[in-house]
Short mmCIF file of C-alpha atoms and ligand atoms in Angstrom, two decimals:
data_model
loop_
_atom_site.label_atom_id
_atom_site.label_comp_id
_atom_site.label_asym_id
_atom_site.label_seq_id
_atom_site.Cartn_x
_atom_site.Cartn_y
_atom_site.Cartn_z
CA UNK G 274 103.22 -39.65 30.31
CA UNK G 275 100.49 -38.12 30.25
CA UNK G 276 98.23 -38.80 33.84
CA UNK G 277 95.60 -41.48 32.92
CA UNK G 278 92.69 -40.75 33.60
CA UNK G 279 90.62 -44.31 34.72
CA UNK G 280 87.01 -44.16 33.98
CA UNK G 281 84.82 -45.11 37.55
CA UNK G 282 81.94 -44.59 36.99
CA UNK G 283 79.00 -43.01 34.21
CA UNK G 284 75.79 -42.44 34.97
CA UNK G 285 73.33 -40.90 32.63
CA UNK G 286 69.58 -38.51 33.72
CA UNK G 287 67.04 -36.96 31.39
CA UNK G 288 67.34 -33.12 31.81
CA UNK G 289 65.66 -30.15 30.25
CA UNK G 290 67.55 -28.66 27.25
CA UNK G 291 67.09 -24.52 27.31
CA UNK G 292 63.41 -24.69 25.04
CA UNK G 293 61.95 -27.35 28.07
CA UNK G 294 62.36 -30.66 26.14
CA UNK G 295 64.25 -33.41 27.44
CA UNK G 296 67.95 -34.46 26.58
CA UNK G 297 70.29 -36.00 28.43
CA UNK G 298 72.75 -35.43 30.71
CA UNK G 299 75.39 -37.74 31.21
CA UNK G 300 78.22 -37.61 34.33
CA UNK G 301 81.39 -39.83 34.28
CA UNK G 302 84.12 -40.14 37.41
CA UNK G 303 87.30 -41.69 37.53
CA UNK G 304 88.35 -41.59 41.29
CA UNK G 305 87.65 -37.98 43.02
CA UNK G 306 87.26 -36.18 39.74
CA UNK G 307 83.27 -35.92 38.36
CA UNK G 308 82.58 -34.93 34.75
CA UNK G 309 79.08 -33.36 33.60
CA UNK G 310 77.50 -32.85 30.14
CA UNK G 311 74.40 -32.75 28.81
CA UNK G 312 73.80 -32.78 24.87
CA UNK G 313 72.19 -29.85 23.03
CA UNK G 314 69.35 -30.55 20.71
CA UNK G 315 68.31 -29.45 17.18
CA UNK G 316 65.17 -28.60 15.75
CA UNK G 317 65.51 -27.78 12.05
CA UNK G 318 67.89 -30.87 11.92
CA UNK G 319 69.18 -32.57 8.97
CA UNK G 320 68.39 -35.50 6.95
CA UNK G 321 71.45 -36.64 7.29
CA UNK G 322 72.29 -36.65 10.82
CA UNK G 323 72.84 -39.45 13.41
CA UNK G 324 69.70 -40.16 15.20
CA UNK G 325 69.66 -37.70 18.41
CA UNK G 326 68.01 -40.57 20.18
CA UNK G 327 66.87 -43.84 19.94
CA UNK G 328 63.13 -44.68 19.42
CA UNK G 329 61.83 -44.79 22.82
CA UNK G 330 63.53 -41.04 23.06
CA UNK G 331 64.91 -39.87 26.01
CA UNK G 332 64.27 -42.67 28.79
CA UNK G 333 65.93 -45.23 26.40
CA UNK G 334 68.35 -43.44 26.20
CA UNK G 335 68.87 -43.33 29.74
CA UNK G 336 68.84 -46.96 29.85
CA UNK G 337 70.92 -47.52 26.92
CA UNK G 338 73.13 -45.92 28.77
CA UNK G 339 73.33 -48.21 32.60
CA UNK G 340 72.89 -51.54 30.28
CA UNK G 341 74.83 -50.92 27.91
CA UNK G 342 77.65 -47.60 28.28
CA UNK G 343 78.46 -47.42 31.26
CA UNK G 344 79.51 -51.48 32.15
CA UNK G 345 81.97 -51.19 28.96
CA UNK G 346 83.78 -47.42 29.66
CA UNK G 347 84.19 -48.60 33.49
CA UNK G 348 87.98 -49.46 33.43
CA UNK G 349 89.21 -47.10 30.06
CA UNK G 350 91.20 -44.19 30.18
CA UNK G 351 89.02 -41.84 29.65
CA UNK G 352 92.59 -39.50 28.04
CA UNK G 353 92.77 -41.77 24.84
CA UNK G 354 89.73 -40.23 22.86
CA UNK G 355 89.98 -42.65 19.53
CA UNK G 356 89.02 -45.60 21.42
CA UNK G 357 87.32 -44.37 23.62
CA UNK G 358 84.59 -43.21 20.95
CA UNK G 359 85.68 -46.07 18.99
CA UNK G 360 83.99 -47.94 21.38
CA UNK G 361 80.20 -45.86 21.76
CA UNK G 362 80.58 -47.37 18.04
CA UNK G 363 80.96 -50.77 18.70
CA UNK G 364 78.51 -50.67 21.59
CA UNK G 365 76.38 -48.79 19.45
CA UNK G 366 75.90 -51.41 16.23
CA UNK G 367 75.16 -49.18 13.40
CA UNK G 368 75.41 -46.31 11.39
CA UNK G 369 73.79 -43.55 12.50
CA UNK G 370 73.64 -44.13 16.33
CA UNK G 371 69.89 -45.82 16.02
CA UNK G 372 71.24 -47.33 19.60
CA UNK G 373 71.78 -45.14 21.74
CA UNK G 374 71.36 -42.26 20.09
CA UNK G 375 73.79 -39.35 19.05
CA UNK G 376 73.29 -37.15 22.14
CA UNK G 377 74.04 -40.20 24.21
CA UNK G 378 77.61 -40.26 22.26
CA UNK G 379 78.18 -36.73 22.23
CA UNK G 380 78.05 -37.12 26.01
CA UNK G 381 79.49 -39.21 27.05
CA UNK G 382 82.44 -38.65 24.69
CA UNK G 383 82.44 -34.58 25.26
CA UNK G 384 82.16 -36.37 29.18
CA UNK G 385 85.89 -38.14 28.55
CA UNK G 386 87.72 -35.66 26.50
CA UNK G 387 86.92 -33.41 29.83
CA UNK G 388 87.62 -35.77 32.53
CA UNK G 389 91.22 -36.32 30.49
CA UNK G 390 91.45 -32.40 31.00
CA UNK G 391 90.92 -32.05 34.18
CA UNK G 392 92.30 -35.00 35.87
CA UNK G 393 95.99 -34.06 33.92
CA UNK G 394 94.99 -30.21 34.90
CA UNK G 395 95.08 -28.67 31.43
CA UNK G 396 92.45 -26.83 29.63
CA UNK G 397 90.32 -28.59 27.24
CA UNK G 398 91.02 -26.24 24.89
CA UNK G 399 95.36 -26.28 25.31
CA UNK G 400 94.62 -30.21 25.28
CA UNK G 401 93.26 -30.00 21.92
CA UNK G 402 94.82 -27.51 20.56
CA UNK G 403 98.12 -29.51 21.38
CA UNK G 404 101.11 -26.64 21.67
CA UNK G 405 100.30 -24.09 18.90
CA UNK G 406 98.74 -20.74 20.06
CA UNK G 407 96.25 -20.46 19.84
CA UNK G 408 92.86 -17.99 17.52
CA UNK G 409 90.00 -16.77 19.55
CA UNK G 410 87.17 -18.30 17.20
CA UNK G 411 84.70 -15.12 16.37
CA UNK G 412 81.04 -15.15 17.68
CA UNK G 413 78.83 -15.43 14.90
CA UNK G 414 75.59 -14.48 16.62
CA UNK G 415 71.63 -14.76 15.87
CA UNK G 416 69.78 -11.98 16.50
CA UNK G 417 67.09 -12.46 14.76
CA UNK G 418 65.32 -15.36 14.68
CA UNK G 419 62.51 -17.07 12.89
CA UNK G 420 61.08 -19.93 10.51
CA UNK G 421 61.54 -23.11 12.74
CA UNK G 422 62.62 -21.39 15.50
CA UNK G 423 59.81 -19.55 15.93
CA UNK G 424 55.91 -19.51 15.71
CA UNK G 425 53.39 -17.19 14.79
CA UNK G 426 53.97 -14.41 12.66
CA UNK G 427 57.64 -14.59 11.49
CA UNK G 428 60.00 -14.22 9.70
CA UNK G 429 60.98 -16.67 7.14
CA UNK G 430 64.24 -17.49 7.51
CA UNK G 431 65.51 -18.72 10.07
CA UNK G 432 68.54 -16.51 11.29
CA UNK G 433 69.54 -13.26 10.81
CA UNK G 434 72.98 -12.81 12.63
CA UNK G 435 75.40 -10.55 13.08
CA UNK G 436 79.55 -10.73 13.17
CA UNK G 437 82.42 -7.88 14.80
CA UNK G 438 84.94 -9.13 12.45
CA UNK G 439 87.85 -7.02 13.67
CA UNK G 440 87.19 -6.92 16.97
CA UNK G 441 89.90 -7.05 19.63
CA UNK G 442 89.56 -8.91 22.29
CA UNK G 443 86.32 -11.19 22.93
CA UNK G 444 83.99 -9.54 25.49
CA UNK G 445 84.53 -6.77 22.36
CA UNK G 446 83.39 -8.92 19.88
CA UNK G 447 79.92 -10.58 23.01
CA UNK G 448 79.16 -6.58 23.26
CA UNK G 449 79.22 -5.15 19.68
CA UNK G 450 76.89 -8.03 18.99
CA UNK G 451 75.06 -7.22 22.36
CA UNK G 452 74.99 -3.95 21.08
CA UNK G 453 73.80 -4.62 18.39
CA UNK G 454 70.67 -6.40 19.42
CA UNK G 455 69.46 -4.06 21.68
CA UNK G 456 70.07 -1.89 18.88
CA UNK G 457 67.48 -3.64 16.84
CA UNK G 458 65.09 -3.61 19.28
CA UNK G 459 65.87 0.38 19.72
CA UNK G 460 64.96 0.92 15.55
CA UNK G 461 61.83 -1.28 15.21
CA UNK G 462 60.16 0.50 18.72
CA UNK G 463 60.75 3.57 16.81
CA UNK G 464 59.76 2.57 13.88
CA UNK G 465 56.58 1.62 15.30
CA UNK G 466 57.65 -2.43 14.43
CA UNK G 467 55.89 -5.56 16.37
CA UNK G 468 58.54 -7.18 18.13
CA UNK G 469 56.74 -9.51 19.39
CA UNK G 470 58.98 -11.70 21.16
CA UNK G 471 62.32 -13.51 21.75
CA UNK G 472 63.14 -17.35 18.44
CA UNK G 473 64.77 -20.56 20.28
CA UNK G 474 68.12 -19.19 19.95
CA UNK G 475 67.25 -15.51 22.36
CA UNK G 476 66.79 -13.48 18.15
CA UNK G 477 64.42 -10.58 18.44
CA UNK G 478 61.34 -12.07 16.61
CA UNK G 479 60.00 -9.57 14.21
CA UNK G 480 56.74 -9.47 11.79
CA UNK G 481 58.64 -8.35 8.70
CA UNK G 482 60.21 -9.68 5.40
CA UNK G 483 63.37 -10.87 4.92
CA UNK G 484 64.66 -7.21 3.05
CA UNK G 485 62.77 -5.13 6.47
CA UNK G 486 64.61 -7.43 8.76
CA UNK G 487 67.84 -6.77 6.43
CA UNK G 488 67.11 -2.82 5.89
CA UNK G 489 66.66 -2.95 9.96
CA UNK G 490 70.09 -5.13 10.95
CA UNK G 491 71.97 -2.78 8.48
CA UNK G 492 71.10 0.27 9.81
CA UNK G 493 72.33 -1.13 13.14
CA UNK G 494 75.37 -2.83 12.54
CA UNK G 495 76.19 0.96 11.41
CA UNK G 496 75.77 2.18 13.80
CA UNK G 497 77.45 -0.35 16.85
CA UNK G 498 80.29 -0.16 13.71
CA UNK G 499 80.63 3.99 14.39
CA UNK G 500 80.20 4.00 17.63
CA UNK G 501 82.92 1.11 18.94
CA UNK G 502 85.00 1.20 16.02
CA UNK G 503 84.47 -2.71 15.35
CA UNK G 504 82.80 -3.54 12.33
CA UNK G 505 79.60 -5.60 12.50
CA UNK G 506 78.74 -7.46 10.15
CA UNK G 507 75.30 -8.91 8.23
CA UNK G 508 75.00 -13.23 8.16
CA UNK G 509 72.13 -15.78 7.30
CA UNK G 510 71.27 -19.06 8.17
CA UNK G 511 68.57 -19.52 5.33
CA UNK G 512 67.53 -22.85 6.52
CA UNK G 513 66.68 -23.82 2.93
CA UNK G 514 65.37 -27.20 3.53
CA UNK G 515 63.01 -26.22 5.96
CA UNK G 516 61.33 -24.17 2.51
CA UNK G 517 61.85 -26.25 0.41
CA UNK G 518 58.88 -28.34 -1.38
CA UNK G 519 60.54 -31.66 -2.38
CA UNK G 520 57.19 -32.40 -4.69
CA UNK G 521 56.32 -28.83 -6.41
CA UNK G 522 60.76 -28.35 -6.15
CA UNK G 523 59.91 -24.80 -5.49
CA UNK G 524 60.55 -23.03 -2.30
CA UNK G 525 58.19 -21.39 0.57
CA UNK G 526 58.08 -18.28 1.16
CA UNK G 527 54.36 -16.96 4.06
CA UNK G 528 55.40 -14.27 5.06
CA UNK G 529 57.29 -12.81 1.79
CA UNK G 530 54.60 -14.70 -0.13
CA UNK G 531 57.16 -16.01 -2.46
CA UNK G 532 56.87 -19.19 -4.58
CA UNK G 533 61.32 -19.12 -5.58
CA UNK G 534 62.25 -22.08 -8.32
CA UNK G 535 66.07 -23.30 -7.88
CA UNK G 536 67.08 -20.78 -10.35
CA UNK G 537 64.80 -18.28 -7.90
CA UNK G 538 66.00 -18.84 -4.85
CA UNK G 539 70.06 -18.61 -6.60
CA UNK G 540 69.22 -15.08 -7.74
CA UNK G 541 67.59 -14.25 -4.70
CA UNK G 542 70.42 -15.21 -2.23
CA UNK G 543 72.51 -13.74 -4.63
CA UNK G 544 70.94 -10.57 -4.45
CA UNK G 545 70.86 -10.00 -0.99
CA UNK G 546 74.78 -11.06 -0.49
CA UNK G 547 74.99 -7.38 -2.71
CA UNK G 548 73.10 -5.40 -1.42
CA UNK G 549 73.39 -6.20 2.14
CA UNK G 550 77.41 -6.93 1.59
CA UNK G 551 76.65 -10.51 3.89
CA UNK G 552 80.21 -11.72 4.87
CA UNK G 553 77.91 -15.36 5.81
CA UNK G 554 75.68 -17.30 3.41
CA UNK G 555 75.04 -21.26 5.70
CA UNK G 556 71.92 -23.21 4.10
CA UNK G 557 70.93 -20.89 1.23
CA UNK G 558 70.08 -23.64 -0.68
CA UNK G 559 68.27 -27.36 0.64
CA UNK G 560 70.64 -30.53 1.59
CA UNK G 561 71.29 -31.80 -1.49
CA UNK G 562 71.65 -29.51 -3.53
CA UNK G 563 75.54 -29.52 -3.86
CA UNK G 564 75.46 -28.52 -8.16
CA UNK G 565 73.60 -25.77 -7.44
CA UNK G 566 75.05 -24.55 -4.39
CA UNK G 567 79.00 -24.26 -6.56
CA UNK G 568 77.15 -22.57 -8.96
CA UNK G 569 75.84 -19.74 -6.04
CA UNK G 570 79.84 -20.04 -4.52
CA UNK G 571 81.27 -19.28 -7.17
CA UNK G 572 78.98 -16.21 -8.08
CA UNK G 573 79.19 -14.62 -4.19
CA UNK G 574 83.01 -13.77 -4.46
CA UNK G 575 84.50 -13.79 -1.40
CA UNK G 576 80.89 -14.53 0.71
CA UNK G 577 81.39 -17.81 2.84
CA UNK G 578 78.58 -20.14 1.72
CA UNK G 579 78.55 -21.99 4.91
CA UNK G 580 77.07 -25.98 4.50
CA UNK G 581 75.47 -26.89 8.04
CA UNK G 582 72.31 -29.87 6.56
CA UNK G 583 74.91 -30.40 3.13
CA UNK G 584 76.92 -31.15 5.21
CA UNK G 585 76.50 -32.53 8.64
CA UNK G 586 80.20 -32.86 10.02
CA UNK G 587 80.62 -35.23 7.91
CA UNK G 588 83.87 -36.60 5.91
CA UNK G 589 81.98 -37.82 2.69
CA UNK G 590 79.82 -35.62 2.71
CA UNK G 591 82.71 -32.30 2.79
CA UNK G 592 84.33 -35.34 0.28
CA UNK G 593 81.04 -34.39 -2.05
CA UNK G 594 81.52 -31.03 -1.53
CA UNK G 595 84.88 -30.95 -2.90
CA UNK G 596 84.56 -32.78 -5.87
CA UNK G 597 81.38 -30.58 -6.53
CA UNK G 598 83.16 -26.92 -4.86
CA UNK G 599 79.60 -25.86 -3.39
CA UNK G 600 81.42 -24.27 0.57
CA UNK G 601 83.82 -22.84 1.17
CA UNK G 602 82.92 -23.26 5.75
CA UNK G 603 81.34 -25.25 7.12
CA UNK G 604 79.52 -25.95 10.24
CA UNK G 605 80.29 -28.64 12.87
CA UNK G 606 78.22 -29.52 15.32
CA UNK G 607 79.17 -32.96 17.02
CA UNK G 608 76.20 -34.04 17.72
CA UNK G 609 75.33 -34.27 13.67
CA UNK G 610 77.93 -36.81 13.88
CA UNK G 611 78.06 -38.26 17.71
CA UNK G 612 81.24 -38.34 18.55
CA UNK G 613 84.68 -35.73 19.05
CA UNK G 614 86.86 -38.17 17.17
CA UNK G 615 84.78 -37.83 14.22
CA UNK G 616 83.64 -34.01 14.32
CA UNK G 617 87.53 -34.07 14.74
CA UNK G 618 88.11 -35.79 10.96
CA UNK G 619 85.57 -33.83 9.81
CA UNK G 620 86.66 -30.56 10.65
CA UNK G 621 90.42 -31.07 9.72
CA UNK G 622 89.36 -32.58 6.37
CA UNK G 623 87.39 -28.82 5.29
CA UNK G 624 90.15 -27.28 7.01
CA UNK G 625 92.08 -28.68 5.02
CA UNK G 626 90.85 -27.50 2.31
CA UNK G 627 90.70 -24.40 2.66
CA UNK G 628 87.60 -23.42 4.73
CA UNK G 629 86.22 -21.89 7.09
CA UNK G 630 84.76 -24.18 10.33
CA UNK G 631 81.95 -22.42 12.24
CA UNK G 632 81.87 -24.29 15.22
CA UNK G 633 77.75 -24.22 16.62
CA UNK G 634 75.15 -24.82 19.33
CA UNK G 635 71.90 -26.44 18.36
CA UNK G 636 68.97 -24.12 18.93
CA UNK G 637 68.06 -25.84 22.04
CA UNK G 638 71.61 -25.54 24.22
CA UNK G 639 72.15 -26.22 28.32
CA UNK G 640 74.27 -23.51 30.20
CA UNK G 641 78.04 -24.77 29.76
CA UNK G 642 80.61 -23.50 27.93
CA UNK G 643 82.57 -26.78 26.29
CA UNK G 644 81.70 -25.40 23.40
CA UNK G 645 83.84 -22.17 23.25
CA UNK G 646 86.59 -24.71 24.63
CA UNK G 647 86.37 -27.00 21.69
CA UNK G 648 85.71 -24.54 19.10
CA UNK G 649 89.86 -22.64 20.33
CA UNK G 650 91.01 -25.96 20.18
CA UNK G 651 90.43 -27.10 16.64
CA UNK G 652 90.96 -24.26 16.06
CA UNK G 653 87.74 -23.08 14.38
CA UNK G 654 87.57 -19.57 13.32
CA UNK G 655 84.09 -18.49 14.18
CA UNK G 656 81.47 -19.93 17.17
CA UNK G 657 77.66 -19.46 16.02
CA UNK G 658 75.94 -19.54 19.54
CA UNK G 659 74.13 -17.06 20.13
CA UNK G 660 73.97 -13.07 22.15
CA UNK G 661 72.00 -12.78 24.99
CA UNK G 662 69.78 -15.60 26.75
CA UNK G 663 71.97 -18.47 29.96
CA UNK G 664 72.30 -20.79 27.37
CA UNK G 665 74.18 -18.63 24.40
CA UNK G 666 76.29 -16.54 26.74
CA UNK G 667 77.61 -19.41 28.43
CA UNK G 668 80.00 -20.05 25.85
CA UNK G 669 80.70 -16.19 24.94
CA UNK G 670 81.60 -15.74 29.52
CA UNK G 671 83.94 -18.77 28.60
CA UNK G 672 85.58 -17.56 25.14
CA UNK G 673 86.49 -14.43 27.56
CA UNK G 674 87.93 -16.80 30.02
CA UNK G 675 89.87 -19.18 27.18
CA UNK G 676 91.55 -15.20 25.77
CA UNK G 677 92.55 -14.64 29.44
CA UNK G 678 94.27 -17.97 30.52
CA UNK G 679 95.50 -18.16 26.33
CA UNK G 680 97.29 -14.87 27.03
CA UNK G 681 98.50 -15.86 30.93
CA UNK G 682 100.39 -19.06 29.21
CA UNK G 683 101.89 -16.69 26.44
CA UNK G 684 99.92 -18.65 24.02
CA UNK G 685 97.13 -16.74 22.42
CA UNK G 686 97.36 -15.30 18.92
CA UNK G 687 95.14 -12.42 18.63
CA UNK G 688 91.29 -13.06 17.98
CA UNK G 689 90.30 -15.52 14.78
CA UNK G 690 90.23 -13.20 10.83
CA UNK G 691 87.89 -14.56 8.30
CA UNK G 692 88.08 -13.11 4.41
CA UNK G 693 85.72 -10.56 4.26
P1 PGA W 76 69.16 -27.00 14.76
O1 PGA W 76 69.51 -25.94 13.77
O2 PGA W 76 67.65 -26.26 15.11
O3 PGA W 76 68.79 -27.91 14.50
O4 PGA W 76 69.71 -26.93 16.04
C1 PGA W 76 70.71 -24.68 14.12
C2 PGA W 76 70.89 -24.14 12.86
O5 PGA W 76 70.20 -25.41 11.55
O6 PGA W 76 72.22 -23.24 12.60
ZN1 ZN W 77 71.64 -24.21 9.95
#
């Protein structure tokens, strides 16, 4: 019988995320042990996500923890994840976590899991994975940021990503990404291109068209692949809902000076896949385009067609996607759906259909590593958590520690692999 972790107190406070915006943090305690989890916050949120904070914002979320959540959770066993998460749903009483906020549900749910793992002295990834051997998730990182994650002159596409597909350790993978990030700056400066700074997720902000940016990144990847022997490949998060004009039914690329119909957007995406050998393509079409996604996926060969705003870590949306064949990869953001149990259900559903699951940060983050513990624990072959910046590197460093721990326990099966 695992040692029970009886909850003795739950407290919340308002703190800052990496963007300087406020978010909620909770402390959950069991005699002599206390864990602290803060919720990340998105900027380009999907319309089908749960509501992050109650009306009234973070202060109201803090108040509701004091008033509603703390009294109900006190005395419960943090190790009973399902019961904790059901209780959070019961306290909230709405479909979209409108009363307590999805970010509060996230922080409390993950804190309960961490508390149980601390009390039982088992790392969280191990507790989640059970007795199976684990693979280290491949880090997918943002090297150029635009769209909703930057201001002023910037790329239309939100995230230009790299992933070291043939790395042999977490450290080697993280370093291949940081080298690529640095090489992009070097090449851009050499060409005299305007580098404006960094976006919310640490990627460079550049005043370039989509193709100019992809040319630059492809060159950087080639250099890094040659010097390190690690194959670094390119991906995109188009975040196409931010480009989509529902009324006019066109995708608007302000920097590129283009307005694309649905068919033209699909052709543009296929041309980028072909020209830049994209290994990963997230949200290439808007968040309700299940059928168009399916058409694109069928033409996209082995490229991972990933749903973020399309699927929002939600089992009902995954079922829709399975009906049409819309995707073969899924972003997992626990606070899109609320609790760890909801997120685990979505991951298991997607994985059983053969989807590559990609555990993901949000653009507003906090400096802690539990995302990596959850990614490895739930067998996600990829983790999207950025390349540089304390709040991004905290996840990469945690991957390095998990690898070391799993090796010691003889529970390591190496780096994850993705079809490429
Ligand atoms: P976010 O989105 O800004 O809502 O975190 C990031 C993403 O689209 O992947
Ligand atoms: Zn996305």
